[in-house]
């Protein structure tokens, strides 16, 4: 089973046992992976379910590939918490790496934000690209949940999404601040192991402004440190999420959530 290819599809592509594949997915399975009719692979709906599936010829008669679900696979590789990353957009294509690696580490939602010192204003195409990267990283890292990449928002708007909490009752919001004597994120996580949702905000290359840190604290975020070294804006989210994974991996509770607020 481990060596079977994995493909994430949208729920609406499934009709009873049949799965309609997009042209891109047909191309990927048939041409890129060179699977043939009758070959098995793993289908994931990105919302928690995996199935063993078999490639078929679609009944359309146009030699299109389809697929049938053979059996549901029971698997649990997710962290037991909802883990939301608010990340100020770094320069260039660096956010690609943040999306890819955060997905590997178990994030459930990523909110790209524009803060005062953000240098980049990405177009809509970027969102599609990031969602694709998240999907591929979820397939690769054998997750059941494909993290949702939310639309790019202004920093203050992103914070306000978490003001009237739509999160689980047991949540904590953190803002990572470099060059400060705030408590370590790890210490707070170890003190709060019953959390069900965690929101973590990390800043851009130039860091947060004092005003941005104040606004976050005023809306219930706790300022924390990731240690004495100054991490790059692409490294900080990975360190923060790794700490969460280290503390929460192995816990039993399970909350799937990557929906819109
Ligand atoms: N240029 C800034 C640092 C920005 S680092 C300076 O020299 O102070 C980019 C982001 O990574 C920061 O906004 C913060 O969110 C996070 N970060 C980097 N190092 C950190 C640390 N040691 N502790 C907490 N957050 C850190």
Short mmCIF file of C-alpha atoms and ligand atoms in Angstrom, two decimals:
data_model
loop_
_atom_site.label_atom_id
_atom_site.label_comp_id
_atom_site.label_asym_id
_atom_site.label_seq_id
_atom_site.Cartn_x
_atom_site.Cartn_y
_atom_site.Cartn_z
CA UNK A 1 0.00 0.00 0.00
CA UNK A 2 2.81 2.36 0.89
CA UNK A 3 4.13 2.42 -2.65
CA UNK A 4 0.79 3.27 -4.25
CA UNK A 5 0.48 6.72 -5.75
CA UNK A 6 -1.79 9.15 -3.98
CA UNK A 7 -4.11 11.62 -5.65
CA UNK A 8 -6.23 14.27 -3.95
CA UNK A 9 -9.60 14.99 -5.51
CA UNK A 10 -12.56 17.16 -4.57
CA UNK A 11 -15.54 15.54 -2.88
CA UNK A 12 -17.90 16.54 -5.68
CA UNK A 13 -15.93 14.35 -8.11
CA UNK A 14 -17.26 11.26 -6.33
CA UNK A 15 -20.63 9.83 -7.29
CA UNK A 16 -21.36 6.69 -5.29
CA UNK A 17 -18.40 4.43 -6.15
CA UNK A 18 -17.43 6.27 -9.30
CA UNK A 19 -14.92 9.07 -9.49
CA UNK A 20 -14.77 11.57 -12.32
CA UNK A 21 -11.25 12.73 -12.96
CA UNK A 22 -10.36 16.13 -14.33
CA UNK A 23 -8.34 16.29 -17.51
CA UNK A 24 -5.30 17.27 -15.48
CA UNK A 25 -5.74 14.31 -13.12
CA UNK A 26 -6.17 11.91 -16.05
CA UNK A 27 -3.02 13.26 -17.59
CA UNK A 28 -1.14 12.92 -14.32
CA UNK A 29 -2.19 9.32 -13.67
CA UNK A 30 -2.05 8.11 -17.27
CA UNK A 31 0.82 10.04 -18.78
CA UNK A 32 3.00 11.20 -15.93
CA UNK A 33 2.69 8.18 -13.62
CA UNK A 34 2.00 5.81 -16.53
CA UNK A 35 -0.77 3.96 -14.72
CA UNK A 36 -3.00 1.82 -16.93
CA UNK A 37 -6.62 0.74 -16.71
CA UNK A 38 -6.96 -1.66 -13.77
CA UNK A 39 -4.04 -0.19 -11.83
CA UNK A 40 -4.66 0.76 -8.24
CA UNK A 41 -3.85 3.99 -6.48
CA UNK A 42 -4.99 5.87 -3.41
CA UNK A 43 -7.59 8.58 -3.65
CA UNK A 44 -7.89 11.16 -0.92
CA UNK A 45 -10.72 13.67 -0.58
CA UNK A 46 -8.57 16.12 1.33
CA UNK A 47 -11.12 16.20 4.14
CA UNK A 48 -10.06 13.11 6.03
CA UNK A 49 -10.83 10.09 3.84
CA UNK A 50 -8.65 7.74 1.80
CA UNK A 51 -9.77 5.01 -0.57
CA UNK A 52 -8.07 2.32 -2.54
CA UNK A 53 -9.15 3.10 -6.10
CA UNK A 54 -8.78 1.49 -9.49
CA UNK A 55 -8.25 3.26 -12.78
CA UNK A 56 -10.99 2.54 -15.34
CA UNK A 57 -12.06 3.71 -18.73
CA UNK A 58 -14.75 6.29 -18.37
CA UNK A 59 -18.12 5.38 -19.88
CA UNK A 60 -18.07 8.58 -21.94
CA UNK A 61 -16.61 6.52 -24.77
CA UNK A 62 -13.99 9.19 -25.40
CA UNK A 63 -11.24 7.01 -23.97
CA UNK A 64 -11.20 9.18 -20.89
CA UNK A 65 -9.94 7.75 -17.65
CA UNK A 66 -12.17 7.43 -14.63
CA UNK A 67 -11.84 5.56 -11.43
CA UNK A 68 -13.82 3.40 -9.05
CA UNK A 69 -13.49 3.29 -5.30
CA UNK A 70 -12.68 -0.20 -4.08
CA UNK A 71 -12.42 0.18 -0.35
CA UNK A 72 -12.01 2.84 2.27
CA UNK A 73 -8.63 2.86 3.96
CA UNK A 74 -8.49 3.61 7.62
CA UNK A 75 -5.60 5.92 8.35
CA UNK A 76 -4.78 8.58 10.91
CA UNK A 77 -1.74 10.72 10.26
CA UNK A 78 -3.17 14.08 11.26
CA UNK A 79 -2.23 16.13 14.28
CA UNK A 80 -5.01 16.07 16.87
CA UNK A 81 -5.49 19.83 16.66
CA UNK A 82 -6.52 22.50 14.22
CA UNK A 83 -3.32 24.36 13.34
CA UNK A 84 -3.63 27.69 11.57
CA UNK A 85 -0.69 29.67 10.26
CA UNK A 86 -0.94 33.40 9.59
CA UNK A 87 2.18 34.26 7.64
CA UNK A 88 3.21 37.64 6.31
CA UNK A 89 4.21 37.08 2.70
CA UNK A 90 7.96 36.82 2.21
CA UNK A 91 9.77 38.06 -0.88
CA UNK A 92 9.82 36.38 -4.27
CA UNK A 93 8.55 32.82 -4.42
CA UNK A 94 9.57 32.04 -0.87
CA UNK A 95 5.99 31.50 0.21
CA UNK A 96 5.89 28.36 -1.96
CA UNK A 97 8.33 26.77 0.45
CA UNK A 98 6.35 27.94 3.48
CA UNK A 99 3.21 26.32 2.06
CA UNK A 100 4.98 23.08 1.15
CA UNK A 101 6.78 22.60 4.43
CA UNK A 102 3.92 23.78 6.64
CA UNK A 103 1.75 21.18 4.95
CA UNK A 104 4.30 18.49 5.71
CA UNK A 105 4.29 19.60 9.33
CA UNK A 106 0.51 19.32 9.74
CA UNK A 107 -0.95 22.79 9.26
CA UNK A 108 -4.71 22.81 8.53
CA UNK A 109 -5.07 26.38 7.21
CA UNK A 110 -2.68 29.01 5.96
CA UNK A 111 -3.56 32.68 5.79
CA UNK A 112 -1.11 34.74 3.72
CA UNK A 113 -1.18 38.31 4.95
CA UNK A 114 0.09 41.68 3.87
CA UNK A 115 1.62 43.57 6.77
CA UNK A 116 3.25 47.02 6.84
CA UNK A 117 6.63 45.65 5.86
CA UNK A 118 5.43 43.14 3.29
CA UNK A 119 7.06 43.83 -0.04
CA UNK A 120 4.88 41.68 -2.22
CA UNK A 121 1.29 42.04 -3.44
CA UNK A 122 0.49 38.72 -5.12
CA UNK A 123 -2.12 38.20 -7.81
CA UNK A 124 -4.97 35.71 -7.74
CA UNK A 125 -2.95 33.17 -9.69
CA UNK A 126 -0.67 32.79 -6.70
CA UNK A 127 -3.50 31.47 -4.56
CA UNK A 128 -4.18 28.70 -7.06
CA UNK A 129 -0.51 27.88 -7.20
CA UNK A 130 -0.23 27.69 -3.40
CA UNK A 131 -3.32 25.50 -3.16
CA UNK A 132 -1.78 23.16 -5.73
CA UNK A 133 1.48 23.05 -3.79
CA UNK A 134 -0.45 22.25 -0.59
CA UNK A 135 -2.36 19.49 -2.36
CA UNK A 136 0.80 17.90 -3.72
CA UNK A 137 2.58 18.20 -0.39
CA UNK A 138 -0.41 16.58 1.38
CA UNK A 139 -0.32 13.69 -1.11
CA UNK A 140 3.40 13.30 -0.68
CA UNK A 141 3.40 13.46 3.09
CA UNK A 142 0.48 11.01 3.42
CA UNK A 143 -1.91 13.38 5.08
CA UNK A 144 -5.67 12.96 5.02
CA UNK A 145 -6.34 16.67 5.09
CA UNK A 146 -5.27 19.09 2.40
CA UNK A 147 -4.69 22.42 4.14
CA UNK A 148 -6.81 25.28 2.93
CA UNK A 149 -4.95 28.30 1.66
CA UNK A 150 -7.13 31.28 2.42
CA UNK A 151 -7.15 34.38 0.27
CA UNK A 152 -4.52 37.05 0.85
CA UNK A 153 -5.73 39.62 3.37
CA UNK A 154 -4.47 42.71 5.09
CA UNK A 155 -2.93 41.82 8.44
CA UNK A 156 -5.60 43.52 10.55
CA UNK A 157 -8.40 41.84 8.59
CA UNK A 158 -6.78 38.45 9.10
CA UNK A 159 -6.53 39.05 12.85
CA UNK A 160 -10.16 40.07 13.04
CA UNK A 161 -11.18 36.70 11.57
CA UNK A 162 -10.07 35.16 14.83
CA UNK A 163 -11.58 37.77 17.08
CA UNK A 164 -15.10 36.40 17.35
CA UNK A 165 -13.89 32.92 17.55
CA UNK A 166 -15.13 30.39 15.15
CA UNK A 167 -12.40 28.18 16.49
CA UNK A 168 -12.88 25.36 18.94
CA UNK A 169 -13.48 26.42 22.53
CA UNK A 170 -10.00 25.45 23.55
CA UNK A 171 -7.74 27.60 21.42
CA UNK A 172 -4.68 29.74 21.72
CA UNK A 173 -3.36 32.46 19.43
CA UNK A 174 0.33 33.24 19.22
CA UNK A 175 2.32 35.93 17.48
CA UNK A 176 6.03 35.20 17.04
CA UNK A 177 8.23 38.19 17.74
CA UNK A 178 12.00 38.26 17.25
CA UNK A 179 14.45 40.18 19.51
CA UNK A 180 12.33 40.12 22.62
CA UNK A 181 12.06 38.63 26.05
CA UNK A 182 8.67 37.07 25.50
CA UNK A 183 8.18 33.51 26.80
CA UNK A 184 9.21 30.66 24.55
CA UNK A 185 6.47 29.19 22.39
CA UNK A 186 7.52 25.71 23.53
CA UNK A 187 6.97 26.55 27.18
CA UNK A 188 3.48 27.82 26.52
CA UNK A 189 2.62 24.76 24.43
CA UNK A 190 3.81 22.41 27.16
CA UNK A 191 1.62 24.28 29.64
CA UNK A 192 -1.42 24.06 27.36
CA UNK A 193 -1.57 20.52 26.09
CA UNK A 194 -5.37 20.41 26.08
CA UNK A 195 -5.60 22.88 23.21
CA UNK A 196 -7.80 22.02 20.23
CA UNK A 197 -6.92 24.96 17.98
CA UNK A 198 -3.73 26.92 17.63
CA UNK A 199 -3.23 30.04 15.53
CA UNK A 200 0.36 31.16 14.94
CA UNK A 201 1.37 34.41 13.23
CA UNK A 202 4.85 34.99 11.81
CA UNK A 203 6.14 38.21 10.26
CA UNK A 204 7.90 39.32 7.06
CA UNK A 205 11.65 39.86 6.46
CA UNK A 206 11.51 43.28 8.08
CA UNK A 207 9.59 41.95 11.10
CA UNK A 208 6.34 43.22 12.59
CA UNK A 209 5.95 46.89 13.50
CA UNK A 210 5.39 47.67 17.19
CA UNK A 211 1.84 48.70 16.29
CA UNK A 212 1.15 45.34 14.68
CA UNK A 213 2.36 43.50 17.74
CA UNK A 214 0.19 45.69 19.97
CA UNK A 215 -2.91 45.12 17.85
CA UNK A 216 -2.37 41.38 17.96
CA UNK A 217 -1.96 41.38 21.73
CA UNK A 218 -5.08 43.54 22.06
CA UNK A 219 -7.06 40.94 20.11
CA UNK A 220 -5.96 38.07 22.29
CA UNK A 221 -2.70 36.91 20.74
CA UNK A 222 0.14 35.96 23.04
CA UNK A 223 3.56 37.23 21.95
CA UNK A 224 6.14 34.45 22.03
CA UNK A 225 9.77 33.83 21.18
CA UNK A 226 11.28 31.05 19.12
CA UNK A 227 14.67 31.46 20.74
CA UNK A 228 17.51 33.96 20.73
CA UNK A 229 18.54 33.59 17.10
CA UNK A 230 16.80 35.65 14.44
CA UNK A 231 15.10 33.30 12.02
CA UNK A 232 14.30 34.15 8.42
CA UNK A 233 10.66 34.73 7.62
CA UNK A 234 10.53 31.34 5.85
CA UNK A 235 12.21 29.55 8.75
CA UNK A 236 10.12 30.98 11.60
CA UNK A 237 6.81 29.31 10.58
CA UNK A 238 8.57 25.97 10.21
CA UNK A 239 10.17 26.18 13.63
CA UNK A 240 6.88 27.22 15.25
CA UNK A 241 4.90 24.45 13.54
CA UNK A 242 7.56 21.85 14.34
CA UNK A 243 7.27 22.73 18.00
CA UNK A 244 3.51 22.28 17.87
CA UNK A 245 3.89 18.94 16.09
CA UNK A 246 6.47 17.79 18.62
CA UNK A 247 4.16 18.57 21.52
CA UNK A 248 0.87 17.37 20.02
CA UNK A 249 1.79 14.41 17.84
CA UNK A 250 0.52 11.26 19.47
CA UNK A 251 -2.38 12.92 21.25
CA UNK A 252 -5.63 11.06 20.65
CA UNK A 253 -8.24 13.73 19.99
CA UNK A 254 -9.08 14.34 16.36
CA UNK A 255 -10.52 17.45 14.86
CA UNK A 256 -10.58 17.82 11.10
CA UNK A 257 -11.21 21.33 9.99
CA UNK A 258 -10.08 23.23 7.01
CA UNK A 259 -13.32 24.95 6.19
CA UNK A 260 -14.00 28.59 5.60
CA UNK A 261 -14.95 30.85 8.41
N1 LIG B 1 14.27 41.75 10.52
C1 LIG B 1 13.75 41.45 11.81
C2 LIG B 1 13.49 39.97 11.96
C3 LIG B 1 12.40 39.46 11.11
S1 LIG B 1 12.35 37.75 11.15
C4 LIG B 1 14.76 41.84 12.86
O1 LIG B 1 15.90 41.97 12.50
O2 LIG B 1 14.35 41.96 14.00
C5 LIG B 1 10.80 37.42 10.42
C6 LIG B 1 9.73 36.92 11.37
O3 LIG B 1 10.11 35.67 11.87
C7 LIG B 1 9.51 37.78 12.58
O4 LIG B 1 8.57 38.81 12.33
C8 LIG B 1 8.96 36.79 13.59
O5 LIG B 1 7.58 36.58 13.40
C9 LIG B 1 9.69 35.52 13.22
N2 LIG B 1 10.90 35.30 14.02
C10 LIG B 1 12.17 35.23 13.59
N3 LIG B 1 13.01 34.94 14.60
C11 LIG B 1 12.24 34.80 15.70
C12 LIG B 1 12.51 34.47 17.06
N4 LIG B 1 13.72 34.25 17.50
N5 LIG B 1 11.46 34.43 17.91
C13 LIG B 1 10.21 34.67 17.49
N6 LIG B 1 9.89 34.98 16.23
C14 LIG B 1 10.89 35.03 15.34
#
